[in-house]
Every structure is written in C-alpha cells, then in structure tokens.
Backbone as JSON, one array per atom type, in Angstrom:
{
  "sequence": "METIQPNENITLAELQERVKYILDFKPNLEKLLDDDPQQAVKIATSLHKFINSEEKELSKARYDQLMLDNIYLFNYRAFVEEFNHFSGKITKNNLHSFIFEITSAHSSTELRVLFPTNDEIPF",
  "N": [[-12.43, 16.79, 8.73], [-12.69, 18.08, 5.56], [-14.51, 16.93, 2.64], [-12.66, 15.69, -0.15], [-11.58, 17.72, -2.86], [-10.79, 17.06, -5.79], [-8.13, 18.18, -7.92], [-5.93, 19.51, -10.42], [-3.65, 20.46, -9.11], [-3.28, 19.23, -6.76], [-1.27, 17.83, -4.21], [1.25, 15.3, -3.3], [1.85, 15.49, -0.6], [-0.52, 16.63, 0.52], [-2.37, 14.5, -0.05], [-1.15, 12.49, 1.46], [-1.61, 13.58, 3.97], [-4.37, 13.2, 4.11], [-4.52, 10.41, 4.14], [-3.14, 9.84, 6.44], [-4.91, 11.02, 8.29], [-7.03, 9.23, 8.2], [-5.74, 6.82, 8.91], [-4.97, 7.39, 11.5], [-7.17, 6.99, 13.09], [-7.21, 4.29, 13.74], [-5.6, 3.33, 16.1], [-7.02, 4.51, 18.22], [-9.58, 3.54, 17.93], [-9.08, 0.83, 18.3], [-8.35, 0.79, 21.0], [-10.74, 1.83, 22.15], [-12.4, -0.23, 21.46], [-12.38, -2.19, 23.45], [-12.7, -0.63, 25.75], [-14.83, 1.23, 25.52], [-17.09, 0.38, 23.7], [-19.44, 1.49, 22.38], [-18.86, 4.15, 21.94], [-16.71, 3.82, 20.24], [-18.06, 2.66, 18.07], [-19.58, 4.9, 17.25], [-17.5, 6.69, 16.45], [-16.23, 5.18, 14.45], [-18.29, 4.96, 12.62], [-18.55, 7.61, 11.86], [-16.08, 7.93, 10.62], [-16.36, 6.1, 8.54], [-18.41, 7.26, 7.11], [-17.01, 9.53, 6.17], [-15.07, 8.33, 4.54], [-16.65, 7.17, 2.65], [-17.77, 9.46, 1.46], [-15.41, 10.56, 0.36], [-14.79, 8.57, -1.53], [-17.04, 8.68, -3.16], [-16.83, 11.27, -4.27], [-14.28, 11.05, -5.62], [-14.85, 9.1, -7.52], [-16.3, 10.26, -9.51], [-17.02, 10.77, -12.93], [-16.0, 13.01, -14.23], [-13.44, 13.29, -13.17], [-11.87, 11.35, -14.25], [-9.76, 11.65, -16.24], [-8.0, 13.23, -14.7], [-7.27, 11.38, -12.72], [-5.83, 9.6, -14.3], [-3.68, 11.21, -14.93], [-2.43, 11.87, -12.53], [-0.71, 9.96, -10.46], [-0.59, 9.79, -7.71], [-3.01, 10.72, -6.78], [-4.67, 8.86, -8.09], [-3.86, 6.52, -6.73], [-4.66, 7.23, -4.13], [-7.33, 7.2, -4.43], [-7.67, 4.45, -4.92], [-7.0, 3.55, -2.45], [-9.12, 4.52, -0.81], [-11.23, 3.19, -2.01], [-10.79, 0.58, -1.28], [-12.1, 0.25, 1.1], [-14.68, -0.42, 0.5], [-15.05, -3.05, 0.81], [-16.1, -3.4, 3.23], [-19.31, -3.23, 4.18], [-22.52, -1.91, 5.02], [-24.08, -1.28, 8.2], [-22.21, -0.15, 10.95], [-21.49, -1.95, 13.82], [-21.23, -3.06, 17.32], [-20.59, -5.67, 17.07], [-19.42, -5.99, 14.52], [-17.4, -4.25, 14.49], [-14.64, -4.85, 14.86], [-13.98, -5.92, 12.4], [-14.26, -3.69, 10.74], [-12.18, -2.09, 11.7], [-10.09, -3.71, 10.89], [-10.26, -3.37, 8.19], [-9.18, -0.88, 7.84], [-6.37, -1.4, 8.11], [-6.15, -3.28, 6.09], [-6.73, -1.86, 3.8], [-4.61, -0.24, 3.55], [-2.52, -1.97, 3.04], [-1.52, -2.65, 0.52], [1.35, -2.95, -1.43], [2.16, -0.96, -3.31], [0.64, 1.2, -2.38], [1.72, 1.51, 0.12], [4.23, 2.44, -0.42], [3.74, 4.98, -1.62], [2.08, 6.09, 0.27], [3.18, 6.02, 3.17], [3.19, 4.4, 6.5], [1.89, 5.95, 9.47], [4.13, 6.55, 11.14], [6.08, 6.85, 9.32], [5.47, 9.05, 7.72], [6.39, 12.28, 6.94], [5.52, 14.5, 9.03]],
  "CA": [[-11.71, 17.06, 7.45], [-13.71, 18.29, 4.44], [-14.35, 15.96, 1.54], [-11.61, 16.04, -1.05], [-11.94, 18.39, -4.08], [-9.65, 16.78, -6.68], [-7.76, 19.14, -8.97], [-4.58, 19.18, -11.03], [-2.63, 21.0, -8.32], [-3.17, 18.5, -5.49], [0.06, 17.36, -4.04], [1.34, 14.1, -2.53], [1.72, 15.79, 0.82], [-1.97, 16.77, 0.77], [-2.96, 13.21, 0.02], [-0.61, 11.78, 2.61], [-2.35, 14.05, 5.11], [-5.65, 12.51, 4.14], [-4.29, 9.0, 4.52], [-2.78, 9.95, 7.9], [-6.1, 11.29, 9.0], [-7.72, 7.97, 8.24], [-4.98, 5.81, 9.7], [-4.89, 7.84, 12.89], [-8.32, 6.48, 13.81], [-7.07, 2.93, 14.07], [-5.22, 3.07, 17.49], [-8.05, 4.97, 19.16], [-10.67, 2.56, 17.78], [-8.62, -0.43, 18.94], [-8.46, 1.02, 22.44], [-12.09, 1.94, 22.53], [-13.11, -1.44, 21.24], [-12.57, -2.83, 24.79], [-13.0, 0.28, 26.85], [-16.12, 1.95, 25.28], [-17.53, -0.02, 22.3], [-20.47, 2.41, 21.87], [-18.12, 5.36, 21.45], [-15.96, 3.31, 19.09], [-19.09, 2.56, 16.96], [-19.86, 6.29, 16.78], [-16.31, 7.23, 15.74], [-16.09, 4.34, 13.25], [-19.4, 5.34, 11.74], [-18.18, 8.94, 11.3], [-14.98, 7.72, 9.68], [-16.93, 5.41, 7.38], [-19.14, 8.26, 6.26], [-16.02, 10.37, 5.57], [-14.45, 7.52, 3.49], [-17.7, 7.04, 1.57], [-17.82, 10.74, 0.76], [-14.23, 10.64, -0.47], [-14.91, 7.66, -2.75], [-18.08, 9.23, -4.03], [-16.24, 12.42, -5.05], [-13.2, 10.66, -6.45], [-15.34, 8.25, -8.53], [-17.01, 11.01, -10.52], [-16.48, 10.62, -14.3], [-15.28, 14.23, -14.5], [-12.05, 13.2, -12.68], [-11.22, 10.2, -14.84], [-8.45, 12.11, -16.78], [-7.1, 13.65, -13.64], [-6.74, 10.14, -12.17], [-4.75, 9.09, -15.14], [-2.56, 12.17, -14.91], [-1.81, 12.0, -11.17], [-0.57, 8.68, -9.84], [-0.88, 9.94, -6.27], [-4.52, 10.82, -6.65], [-5.14, 7.51, -8.5], [-3.6, 5.56, -5.61], [-5.49, 7.56, -3.02], [-8.71, 6.72, -4.79], [-7.6, 3.03, -4.71], [-6.99, 3.39, -0.91], [-10.46, 4.69, -0.22], [-12.08, 2.14, -2.58], [-10.59, -0.7, -0.54], [-13.07, 0.27, 2.2], [-15.9, -0.94, -0.02], [-15.19, -4.42, 1.26], [-16.92, -3.31, 4.39], [-20.59, -2.6, 3.93], [-23.54, -2.08, 6.08], [-23.97, -0.49, 9.43], [-21.16, -0.61, 11.89], [-22.05, -2.3, 15.16], [-20.23, -3.56, 18.19], [-20.21, -7.03, 16.62], [-18.52, -5.99, 13.35], [-16.43, -3.14, 14.63], [-13.29, -5.35, 14.67], [-13.82, -6.1, 10.95], [-14.08, -2.32, 10.19], [-10.82, -1.7, 12.08], [-9.21, -4.53, 10.05], [-10.33, -2.76, 6.89], [-8.2, 0.21, 7.79], [-5.12, -2.01, 7.84], [-6.2, -3.95, 4.8], [-6.74, -0.82, 2.71], [-3.26, 0.35, 3.48], [-1.51, -3.02, 2.95], [-0.95, -2.73, -0.8], [2.79, -2.46, -1.53], [2.24, 0.32, -3.97], [0.12, 2.22, -1.53], [2.64, 1.76, 1.23], [5.36, 3.29, -0.92], [3.22, 6.29, -1.84], [1.47, 6.55, 1.5], [3.72, 5.21, 4.27], [2.47, 4.44, 7.75], [2.01, 7.16, 10.23], [5.47, 6.72, 11.66], [7.0, 7.19, 8.18], [5.08, 10.25, 7.08], [7.16, 13.31, 7.57], [4.74, 15.64, 9.48]],
  "C": [[-12.85, 17.14, 6.44], [-13.47, 17.17, 3.37], [-13.4, 16.53, 0.47], [-12.3, 16.75, -2.3], [-10.75, 18.19, -5.06], [-9.45, 17.92, -7.66], [-6.36, 18.87, -9.37], [-3.46, 19.69, -10.15], [-2.5, 20.27, -6.94], [-1.91, 17.8, -5.36], [0.06, 16.01, -3.24], [1.26, 14.38, -1.07], [0.31, 16.04, 1.25], [-2.68, 15.44, 0.82], [-2.47, 12.35, 1.18], [-1.31, 12.24, 3.95], [-3.69, 13.41, 5.25], [-5.54, 11.08, 4.61], [-3.92, 8.96, 6.03], [-3.99, 10.18, 8.71], [-6.92, 10.05, 9.2], [-6.98, 6.96, 9.18], [-4.89, 6.2, 11.18], [-6.09, 7.42, 13.76], [-8.1, 5.13, 14.43], [-6.71, 2.68, 15.57], [-6.35, 3.41, 18.5], [-9.23, 3.99, 19.09], [-10.34, 1.22, 18.45], [-8.75, -0.32, 20.46], [-9.89, 1.09, 22.93], [-12.95, 0.62, 22.31], [-13.34, -2.26, 22.56], [-13.17, -1.93, 25.8], [-14.52, 0.87, 26.74], [-16.63, 1.63, 23.86], [-18.56, 0.88, 21.68], [-19.86, 3.59, 21.26], [-17.3, 4.96, 20.21], [-16.87, 3.16, 17.87], [-19.38, 3.93, 16.37], [-18.71, 6.86, 15.98], [-16.09, 6.52, 14.4], [-17.11, 4.72, 12.22], [-19.1, 6.67, 11.08], [-17.06, 8.74, 10.26], [-15.5, 6.99, 8.39], [-17.67, 6.32, 6.51], [-18.14, 9.15, 5.47], [-15.41, 9.56, 4.37], [-15.45, 7.38, 2.35], [-17.79, 8.35, 0.77], [-16.58, 10.94, -0.19], [-14.36, 9.81, -1.73], [-15.94, 8.2, -3.71], [-17.57, 10.37, -4.92], [-15.19, 11.94, -5.99], [-13.69, 9.74, -7.62], [-16.14, 9.01, -9.65], [-16.22, 10.92, -11.86], [-15.62, 11.84, -14.65], [-13.79, 14.2, -14.08], [-11.26, 12.04, -13.35], [-9.84, 10.57, -15.41], [-7.47, 12.51, -15.73], [-6.51, 12.49, -12.9], [-5.64, 9.6, -12.98], [-3.49, 9.96, -15.13], [-1.86, 12.26, -13.61], [-1.82, 10.65, -10.41], [-0.85, 8.71, -8.37], [-2.36, 9.93, -6.06], [-5.2, 9.46, -7.06], [-5.01, 6.54, -7.37], [-4.38, 5.94, -4.39], [-6.91, 7.09, -3.29], [-8.72, 5.2, -4.54], [-7.68, 2.68, -3.18], [-8.4, 3.48, -0.4], [-11.51, 3.61, -0.8], [-11.94, 0.83, -1.86], [-11.57, -0.79, 0.59], [-14.43, -0.26, 1.77], [-16.1, -2.41, 0.38], [-16.04, -4.47, 2.53], [-18.17, -2.57, 4.05], [-21.56, -2.85, 5.07], [-23.26, -1.2, 7.25], [-22.94, -1.04, 10.42], [-21.84, -0.87, 13.28], [-20.91, -2.82, 16.02], [-19.73, -4.89, 17.76], [-19.28, -7.01, 15.41], [-17.47, -4.91, 13.34], [-14.99, -3.67, 14.36], [-13.03, -5.51, 13.19], [-13.64, -4.68, 10.34], [-12.62, -1.89, 10.47], [-9.85, -2.44, 11.17], [-9.17, -3.93, 8.64], [-9.39, -1.59, 6.73], [-6.82, -0.28, 7.5], [-5.09, -2.62, 6.45], [-6.12, -2.95, 3.67], [-5.39, -0.24, 2.49], [-2.15, -0.67, 3.19], [-0.9, -3.24, 1.55], [0.45, -2.23, -0.83], [2.87, -1.17, -2.23], [1.67, 1.43, -3.11], [1.03, 2.53, -0.39], [3.79, 2.6, 0.84], [4.85, 4.71, -1.06], [2.69, 6.92, -0.54], [1.94, 5.72, 2.69], [2.89, 5.26, 5.53], [2.68, 5.68, 8.43], [3.39, 7.58, 10.71], [6.45, 7.19, 10.45], [6.62, 8.4, 7.46], [5.7, 11.41, 7.76], [6.26, 14.57, 7.91], [5.21, 16.21, 10.75]]
}
C-alpha cells in the first residue's frame, strides 16, 4: 500500500481500508511467530516502515487544519501514532511486543468506533 496522501476528500472507507491493511498483519505474524520467526521479523519490519511513513506524512504541519476538519483523519493519525511506543529494530526477541502494539493501537474506544475490527468492517 502506498503512503497516505491526506486531502479534504479522503473518506472514512478509505481510512478504514488502511486500518484493515495494518490489522490484517496480526494473525499472520502470530502464526509465523512460532512457525518461522525470521519471516515474521521481515514482515513486521516492513509493516513498521509503512506505519512510520504514514505517521511522518500525517504529522506534517501543512495538514494541521485538515486534521481539525476531518475527525476520521485525525483519529487515523492517532492510530498510527500509537505505534511510537515501539521503537528500535524488530527482532525475534521483541516481535511479540510489536504484535501487541497492533492490538494496543486499536484498543482506544473512540478508534474502535470509527475503525472497527476486521470482522466489523464492511468490505
């Protein structure tokens, strides 16, 4: 998925698709955690880079007003910012912590209302 390009026409459905993209990694990473930890680290590292790119773009000052005008975009930014609690290189030893961050970032009540779990997103 390409890095987000925030604009005034971005829709809730588009942002939900981005959340779904991130959340869809969790079951695969959990399975690979035991079966193929090296592959899990590669995938998690790729996801981490994507999330960091999203946050870097969304944090630009030129989008400040857009964030105030679009609650969905504002909350999506909060979702990706939650991943800042995980820093450093992903390894086999801290992979479980990274997987936990996926759940943690989504656990906010407000975020769960705007961005339901995969089973609740109508795709």
